CSV table of C-alpha atoms in Angstrom, one decimal:
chain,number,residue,atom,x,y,z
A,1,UNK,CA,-28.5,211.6,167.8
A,2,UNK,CA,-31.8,210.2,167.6
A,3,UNK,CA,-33.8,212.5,170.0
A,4,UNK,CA,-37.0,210.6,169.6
A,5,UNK,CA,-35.8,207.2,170.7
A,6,UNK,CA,-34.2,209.0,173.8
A,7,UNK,CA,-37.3,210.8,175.2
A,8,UNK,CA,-39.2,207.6,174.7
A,9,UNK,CA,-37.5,204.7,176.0
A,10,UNK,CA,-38.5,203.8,179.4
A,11,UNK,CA,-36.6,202.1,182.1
A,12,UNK,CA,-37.8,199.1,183.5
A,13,UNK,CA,-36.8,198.7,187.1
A,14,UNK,CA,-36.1,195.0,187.6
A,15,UNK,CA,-35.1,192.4,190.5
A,16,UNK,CA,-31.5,191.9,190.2
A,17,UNK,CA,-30.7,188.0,190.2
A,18,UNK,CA,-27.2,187.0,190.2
A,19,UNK,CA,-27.0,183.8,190.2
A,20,UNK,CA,-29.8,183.1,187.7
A,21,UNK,CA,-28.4,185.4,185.2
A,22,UNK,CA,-25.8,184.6,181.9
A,23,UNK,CA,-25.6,185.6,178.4
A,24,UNK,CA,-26.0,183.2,175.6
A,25,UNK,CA,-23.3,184.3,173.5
A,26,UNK,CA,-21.5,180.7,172.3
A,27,UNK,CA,-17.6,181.4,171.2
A,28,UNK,CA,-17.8,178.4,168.3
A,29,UNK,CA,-20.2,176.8,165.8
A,30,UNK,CA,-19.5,173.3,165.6
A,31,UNK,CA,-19.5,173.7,161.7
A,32,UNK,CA,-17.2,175.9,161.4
A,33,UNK,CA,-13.7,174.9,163.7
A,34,UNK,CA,-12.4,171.5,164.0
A,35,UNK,CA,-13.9,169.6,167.0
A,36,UNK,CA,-10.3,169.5,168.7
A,37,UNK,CA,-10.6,173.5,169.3
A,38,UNK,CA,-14.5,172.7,170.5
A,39,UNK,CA,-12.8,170.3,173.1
A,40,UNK,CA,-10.5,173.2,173.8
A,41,UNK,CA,-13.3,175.2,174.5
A,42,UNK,CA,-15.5,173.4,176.7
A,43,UNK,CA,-12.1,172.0,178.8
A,44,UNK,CA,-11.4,175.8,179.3
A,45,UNK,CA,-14.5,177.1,179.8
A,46,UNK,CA,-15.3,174.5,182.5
A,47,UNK,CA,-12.8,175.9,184.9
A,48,UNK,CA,-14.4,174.7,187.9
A,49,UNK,CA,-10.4,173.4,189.3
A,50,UNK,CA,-9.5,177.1,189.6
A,51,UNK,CA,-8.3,178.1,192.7
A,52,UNK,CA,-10.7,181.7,192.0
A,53,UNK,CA,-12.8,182.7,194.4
A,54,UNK,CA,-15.0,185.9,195.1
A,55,UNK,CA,-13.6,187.9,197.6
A,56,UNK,CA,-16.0,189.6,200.9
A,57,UNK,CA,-16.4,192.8,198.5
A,58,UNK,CA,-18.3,190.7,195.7
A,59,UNK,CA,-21.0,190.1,198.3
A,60,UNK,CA,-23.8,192.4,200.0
A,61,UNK,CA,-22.6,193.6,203.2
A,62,UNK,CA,-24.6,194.8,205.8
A,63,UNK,CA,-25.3,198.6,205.8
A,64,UNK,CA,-24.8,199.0,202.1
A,65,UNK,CA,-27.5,199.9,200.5
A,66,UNK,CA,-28.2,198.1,197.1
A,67,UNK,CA,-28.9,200.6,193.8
A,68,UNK,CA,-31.3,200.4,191.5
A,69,UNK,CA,-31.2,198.2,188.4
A,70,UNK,CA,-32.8,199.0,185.4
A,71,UNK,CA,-33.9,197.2,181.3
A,72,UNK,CA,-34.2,199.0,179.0
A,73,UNK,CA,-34.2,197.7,175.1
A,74,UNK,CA,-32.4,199.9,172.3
A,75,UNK,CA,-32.4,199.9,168.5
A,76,UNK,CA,-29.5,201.1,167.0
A,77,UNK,CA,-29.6,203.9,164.5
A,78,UNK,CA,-26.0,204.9,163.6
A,79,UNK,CA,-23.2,201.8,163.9
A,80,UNK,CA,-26.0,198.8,163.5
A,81,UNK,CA,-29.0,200.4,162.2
A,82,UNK,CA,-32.2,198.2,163.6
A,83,UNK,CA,-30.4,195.9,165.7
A,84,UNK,CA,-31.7,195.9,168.7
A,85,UNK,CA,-29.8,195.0,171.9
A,86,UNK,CA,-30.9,194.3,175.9
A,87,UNK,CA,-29.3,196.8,177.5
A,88,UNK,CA,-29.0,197.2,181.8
A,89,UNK,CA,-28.0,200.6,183.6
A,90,UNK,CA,-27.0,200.0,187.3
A,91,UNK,CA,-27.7,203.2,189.7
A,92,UNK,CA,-26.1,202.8,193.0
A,93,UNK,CA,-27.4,204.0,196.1
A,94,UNK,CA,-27.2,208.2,195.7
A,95,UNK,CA,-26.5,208.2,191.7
A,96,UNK,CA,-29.2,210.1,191.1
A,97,UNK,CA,-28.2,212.8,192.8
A,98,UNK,CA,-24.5,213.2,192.3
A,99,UNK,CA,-23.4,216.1,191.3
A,100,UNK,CA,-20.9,213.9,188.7
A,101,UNK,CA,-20.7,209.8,188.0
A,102,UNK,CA,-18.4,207.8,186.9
A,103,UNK,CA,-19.3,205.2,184.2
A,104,UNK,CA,-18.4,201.2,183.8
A,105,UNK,CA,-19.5,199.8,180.8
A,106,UNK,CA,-19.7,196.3,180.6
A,107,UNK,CA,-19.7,193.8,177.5
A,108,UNK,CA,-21.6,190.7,177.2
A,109,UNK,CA,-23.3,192.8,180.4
A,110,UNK,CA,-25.1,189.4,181.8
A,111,UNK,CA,-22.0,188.0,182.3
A,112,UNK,CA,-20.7,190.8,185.0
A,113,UNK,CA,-23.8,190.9,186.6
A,114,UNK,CA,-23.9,186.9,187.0
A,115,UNK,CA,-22.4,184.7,189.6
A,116,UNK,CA,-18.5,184.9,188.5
A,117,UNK,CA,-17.9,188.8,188.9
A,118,UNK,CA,-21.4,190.2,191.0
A,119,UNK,CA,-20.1,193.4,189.4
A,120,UNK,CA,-23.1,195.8,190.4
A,121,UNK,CA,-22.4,194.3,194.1
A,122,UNK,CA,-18.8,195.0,193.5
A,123,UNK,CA,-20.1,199.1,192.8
A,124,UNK,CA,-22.0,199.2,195.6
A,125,UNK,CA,-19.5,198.0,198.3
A,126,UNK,CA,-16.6,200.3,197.3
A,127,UNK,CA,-18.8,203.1,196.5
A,128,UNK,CA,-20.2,202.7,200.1
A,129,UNK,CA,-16.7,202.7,201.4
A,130,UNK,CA,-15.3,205.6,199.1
A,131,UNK,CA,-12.8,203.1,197.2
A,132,UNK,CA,-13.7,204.6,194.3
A,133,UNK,CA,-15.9,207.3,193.0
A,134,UNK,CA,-19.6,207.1,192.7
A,135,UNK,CA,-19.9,204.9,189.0
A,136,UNK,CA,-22.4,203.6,187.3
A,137,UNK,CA,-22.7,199.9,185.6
A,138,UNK,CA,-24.2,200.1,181.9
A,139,UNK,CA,-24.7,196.3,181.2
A,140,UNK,CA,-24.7,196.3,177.4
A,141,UNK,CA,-25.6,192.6,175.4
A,142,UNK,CA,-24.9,192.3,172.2
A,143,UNK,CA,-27.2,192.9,169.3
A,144,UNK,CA,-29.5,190.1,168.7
A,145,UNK,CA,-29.5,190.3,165.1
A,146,UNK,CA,-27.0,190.5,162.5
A,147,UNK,CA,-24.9,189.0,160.2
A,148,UNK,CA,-23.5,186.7,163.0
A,149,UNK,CA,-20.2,185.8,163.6
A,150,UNK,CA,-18.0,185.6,160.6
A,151,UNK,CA,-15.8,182.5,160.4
A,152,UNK,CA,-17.5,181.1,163.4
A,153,UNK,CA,-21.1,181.0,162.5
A,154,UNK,CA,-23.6,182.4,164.8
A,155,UNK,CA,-27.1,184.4,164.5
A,156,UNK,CA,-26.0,187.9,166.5
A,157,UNK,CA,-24.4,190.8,166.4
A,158,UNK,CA,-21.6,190.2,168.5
A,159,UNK,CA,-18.3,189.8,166.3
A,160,UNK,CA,-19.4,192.4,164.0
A,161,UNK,CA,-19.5,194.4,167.4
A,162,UNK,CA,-16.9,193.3,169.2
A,163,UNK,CA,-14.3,192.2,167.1
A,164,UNK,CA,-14.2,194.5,164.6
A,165,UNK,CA,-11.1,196.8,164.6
A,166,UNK,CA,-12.9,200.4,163.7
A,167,UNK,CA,-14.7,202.9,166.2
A,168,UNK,CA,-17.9,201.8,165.1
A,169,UNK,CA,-19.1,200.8,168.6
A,170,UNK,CA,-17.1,203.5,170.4
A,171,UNK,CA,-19.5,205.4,167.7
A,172,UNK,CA,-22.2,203.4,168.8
A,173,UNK,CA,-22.1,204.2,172.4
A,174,UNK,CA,-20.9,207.8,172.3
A,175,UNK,CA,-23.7,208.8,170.1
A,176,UNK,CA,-26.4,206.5,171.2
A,177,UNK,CA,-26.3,205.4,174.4
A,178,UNK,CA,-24.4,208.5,176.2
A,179,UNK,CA,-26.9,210.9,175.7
A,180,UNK,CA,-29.8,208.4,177.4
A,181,UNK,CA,-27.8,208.2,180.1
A,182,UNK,CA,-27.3,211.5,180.8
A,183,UNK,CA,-30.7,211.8,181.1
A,184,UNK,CA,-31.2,210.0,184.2
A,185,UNK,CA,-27.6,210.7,185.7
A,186,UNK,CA,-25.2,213.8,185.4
A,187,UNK,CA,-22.1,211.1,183.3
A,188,UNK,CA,-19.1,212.7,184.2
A,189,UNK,CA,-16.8,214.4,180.7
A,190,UNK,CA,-13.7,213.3,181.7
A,191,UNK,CA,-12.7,210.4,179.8
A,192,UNK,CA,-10.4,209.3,182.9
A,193,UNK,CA,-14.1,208.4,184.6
A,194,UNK,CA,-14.9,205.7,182.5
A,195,UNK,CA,-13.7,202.6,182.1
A,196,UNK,CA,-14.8,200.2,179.1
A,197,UNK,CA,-14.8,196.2,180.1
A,198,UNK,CA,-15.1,193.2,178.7
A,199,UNK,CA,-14.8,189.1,178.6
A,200,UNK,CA,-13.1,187.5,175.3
A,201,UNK,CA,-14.3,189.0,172.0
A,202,UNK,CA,-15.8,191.9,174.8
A,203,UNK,CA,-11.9,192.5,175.5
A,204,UNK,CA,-11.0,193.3,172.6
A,205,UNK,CA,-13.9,195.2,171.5
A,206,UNK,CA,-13.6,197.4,174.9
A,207,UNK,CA,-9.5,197.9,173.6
A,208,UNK,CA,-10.4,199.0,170.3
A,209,UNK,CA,-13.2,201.0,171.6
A,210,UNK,CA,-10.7,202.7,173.8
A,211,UNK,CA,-7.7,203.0,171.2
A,212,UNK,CA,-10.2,204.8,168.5
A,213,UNK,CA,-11.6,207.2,170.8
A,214,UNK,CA,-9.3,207.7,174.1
A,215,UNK,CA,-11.1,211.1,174.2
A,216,UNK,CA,-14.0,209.6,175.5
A,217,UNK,CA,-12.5,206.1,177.0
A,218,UNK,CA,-9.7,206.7,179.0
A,219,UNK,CA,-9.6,203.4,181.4
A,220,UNK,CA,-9.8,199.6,179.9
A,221,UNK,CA,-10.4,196.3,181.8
A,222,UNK,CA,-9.6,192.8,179.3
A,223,UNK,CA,-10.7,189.6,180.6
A,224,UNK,CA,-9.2,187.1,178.8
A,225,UNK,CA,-9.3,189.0,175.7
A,226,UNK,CA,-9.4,187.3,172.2
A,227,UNK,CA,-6.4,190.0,170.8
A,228,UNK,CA,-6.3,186.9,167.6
A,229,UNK,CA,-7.4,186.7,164.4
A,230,UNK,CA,-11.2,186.4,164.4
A,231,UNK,CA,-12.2,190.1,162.4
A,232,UNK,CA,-8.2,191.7,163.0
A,233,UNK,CA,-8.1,192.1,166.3
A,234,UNK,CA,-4.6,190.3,165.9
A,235,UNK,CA,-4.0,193.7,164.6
A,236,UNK,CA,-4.3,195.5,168.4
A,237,UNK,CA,-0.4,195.0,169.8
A,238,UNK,CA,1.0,196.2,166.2
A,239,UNK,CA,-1.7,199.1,166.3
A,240,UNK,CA,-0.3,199.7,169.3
A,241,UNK,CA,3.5,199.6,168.5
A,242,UNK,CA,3.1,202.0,165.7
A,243,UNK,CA,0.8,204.9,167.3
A,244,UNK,CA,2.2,207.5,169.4
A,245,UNK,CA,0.9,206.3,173.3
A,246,UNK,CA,-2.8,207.5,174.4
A,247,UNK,CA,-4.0,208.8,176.9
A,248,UNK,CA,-5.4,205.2,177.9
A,249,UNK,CA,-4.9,203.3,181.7
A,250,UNK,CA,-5.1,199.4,180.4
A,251,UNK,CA,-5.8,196.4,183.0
A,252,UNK,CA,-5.8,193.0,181.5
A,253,UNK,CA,-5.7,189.2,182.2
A,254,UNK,CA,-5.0,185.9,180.6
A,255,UNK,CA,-4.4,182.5,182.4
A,256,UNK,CA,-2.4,179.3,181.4
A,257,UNK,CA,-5.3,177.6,180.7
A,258,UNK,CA,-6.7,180.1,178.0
A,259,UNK,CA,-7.5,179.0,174.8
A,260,UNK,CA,-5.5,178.1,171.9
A,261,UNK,CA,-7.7,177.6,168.6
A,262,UNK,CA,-7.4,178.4,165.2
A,263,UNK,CA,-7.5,181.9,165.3
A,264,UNK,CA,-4.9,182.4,167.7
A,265,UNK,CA,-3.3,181.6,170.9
A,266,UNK,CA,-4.8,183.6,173.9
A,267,UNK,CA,-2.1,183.8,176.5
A,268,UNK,CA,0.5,184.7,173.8
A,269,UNK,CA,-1.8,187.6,172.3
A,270,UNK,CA,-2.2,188.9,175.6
A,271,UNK,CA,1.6,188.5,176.3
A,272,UNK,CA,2.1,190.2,173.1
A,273,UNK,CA,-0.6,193.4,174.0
A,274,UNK,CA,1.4,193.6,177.2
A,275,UNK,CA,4.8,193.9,175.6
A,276,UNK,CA,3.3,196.7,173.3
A,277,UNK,CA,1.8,198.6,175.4
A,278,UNK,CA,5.1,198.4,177.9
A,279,UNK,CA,7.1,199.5,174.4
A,280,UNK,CA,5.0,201.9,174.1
A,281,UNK,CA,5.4,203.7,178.0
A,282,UNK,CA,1.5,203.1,178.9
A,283,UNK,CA,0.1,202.6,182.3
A,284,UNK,CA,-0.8,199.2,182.1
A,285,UNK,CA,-1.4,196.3,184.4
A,286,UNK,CA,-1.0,192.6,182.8
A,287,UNK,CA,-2.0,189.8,185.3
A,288,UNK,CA,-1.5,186.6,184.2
A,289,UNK,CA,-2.5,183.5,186.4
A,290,UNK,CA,-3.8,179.7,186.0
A,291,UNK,CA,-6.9,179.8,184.5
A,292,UNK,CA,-9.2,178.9,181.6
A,293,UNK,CA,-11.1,181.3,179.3
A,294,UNK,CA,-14.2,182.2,181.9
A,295,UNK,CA,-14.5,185.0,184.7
A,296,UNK,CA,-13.4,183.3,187.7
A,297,UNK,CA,-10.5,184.9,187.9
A,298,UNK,CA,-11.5,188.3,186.5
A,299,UNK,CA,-14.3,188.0,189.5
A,300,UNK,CA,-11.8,187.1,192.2
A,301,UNK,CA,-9.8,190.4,192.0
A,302,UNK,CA,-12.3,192.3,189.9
A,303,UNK,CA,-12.6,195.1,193.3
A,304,UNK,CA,-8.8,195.1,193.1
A,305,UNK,CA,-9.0,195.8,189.5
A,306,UNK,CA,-11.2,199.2,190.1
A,307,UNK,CA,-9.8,200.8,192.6
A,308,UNK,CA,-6.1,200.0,190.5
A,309,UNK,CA,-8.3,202.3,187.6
A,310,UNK,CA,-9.7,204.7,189.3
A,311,UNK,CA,-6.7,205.0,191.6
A,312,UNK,CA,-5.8,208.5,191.5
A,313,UNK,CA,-9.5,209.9,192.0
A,314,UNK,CA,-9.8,209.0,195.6
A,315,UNK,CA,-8.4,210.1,198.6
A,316,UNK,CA,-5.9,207.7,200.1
A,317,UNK,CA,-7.5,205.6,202.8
């Protein structure tokens, strides 16, 4: 752990702007994959026909109090050494002084906190309401240099974080990141209070993250995961066939209008991780509906989706 870094890096409190707010993270190079995949893409991306909606928890109500939302940059030193990434940590109202927190991480973080999931809103309505524990949002963005994406071209980080099938970001965030944390909250131990999220290539990355070190990731939330053939992650459902089961609760989601590209097929892979890890006896959740590859429906039921993970750590209401 690199103690230095820790005791100096400051966080920035910032004005939290949903609807202004989205990652550039780009799926395809136009180089690199024929153009019928790129009009795949855009035709799935652009799911504005959904029938998706945000529900009254994805919205501030009146007499919850917002949290506090804080930048703060971080270069890596163990996983990615020098790549720096934007990361966001999300205190709800009366984090600070919990005697324990839970902990959502999010991937491609400015996607969660934009206008198709309002997923810091999302914390402080069922916080407020005791749906599920007091949890924090880390908002992690992939790192902004790098070898870019293999295969598909690219100038970040990302695929070489999220795509890759080794515990090198579980690594990353357990040995980096954690320990920052902890000093400005007291981060639960129990890997059943954290939960690991994320949209596409995030998906997989927050399975694999998950599958490597359960120990420390004990809940996962896919979003239209990319479980194909971009660095392995094809690899995840056979992984997951031939492993004795872990302790891990899995949510996931695919639509009809997912993509299929050259890598892979979307909705099958998803079909196929569902069918594992049903093989396989875990506690798993696959919901599979009508849309593209974009948040809208991960937003629509996204409280649904927490209090289904953190289930069994609340009193019934």
């Amino acid at each position: 752990m690199n103690h230095s870094q820790t005791a100096t890096t400051e966080l920035e409190l910032v004005e939290l702007d949903h609807w202004g707010m989205s990652s550039e993270a780009n799926l395809l190079d136009e180089s690199q994959v024929p153009s019928k995949d790129l009009a795949a893409v855009e035709l799935s991306e652009n799911d504005s026909v959904s029938e998706y909606r945000l529900t009254s928890e994805s919205v501030p109500q009146e007499g919850v109090p917002a949290g506090k939302y804080y930048h703060f940059r971080w270069t890596s030193h163990t996983a990615y050494p020098d790549v720096t990434s934007s990361v966001y940590l999300y205190l709800p109202h009366g984090a600070e002084d919990a005697e324990s927190v839970n902990l959502m991480i999010c991937l491609d973080g400015l996607e969660y906190t934009g206008e198709k999931c309002r997923a810091t809103t999302v914390l402080d309505n069922l916080v407020h309401t005791g749906e599920i524990p007091m949890t924090v949002g880390l908002f992690h963005n992939p790192g902004e240099t790098g070898p870019g994406y293999p295969l598909m071209g690219g100038s970040t980080n990302r695929a070489v974080e999220y795509d890759t099938v080794s515990e090198d970001f579980a690594r990353y965030l357990v040995e980096e990141l954690f320990p920052f944390i902890r000093t400005k909250v007291r981060l639960t131990d129990d890997p059943k209070g954290r939960v690991i999220c994320g949209f596409s290539s995030g998906g997989a990355g927050a399975f694999t993250a998950a599958f490597h070190r359960p120990d420390e990731f004990g809940n996962v939330i896919s979003h239209c995961g990319s479980f194909i053939n971009i660095l392995g992650a094809n690899n995840l459902p056979s992984m997951v066939r031939r492993t004795p089961r872990k302790p891990i609760r899995v949510w996931h989601q695919s639509g009809k209008r997912d993509l299929d590209i050259v890598y892979g097929n979307i909705p099958i892979a998803n079909h196929d991780l569902d069918a594992a890890l049903k093989y396989r006896r875990y506690d798993s959740m696959f919901v599979f509906g009508t849309g593209g590859h974009s948040l809208r429906h991960a937003g629509a039921v996204f409280p649904e989706t927490l209090r289904w993970i953190f289930r069994d750590q609340v009193e019934d209401k």
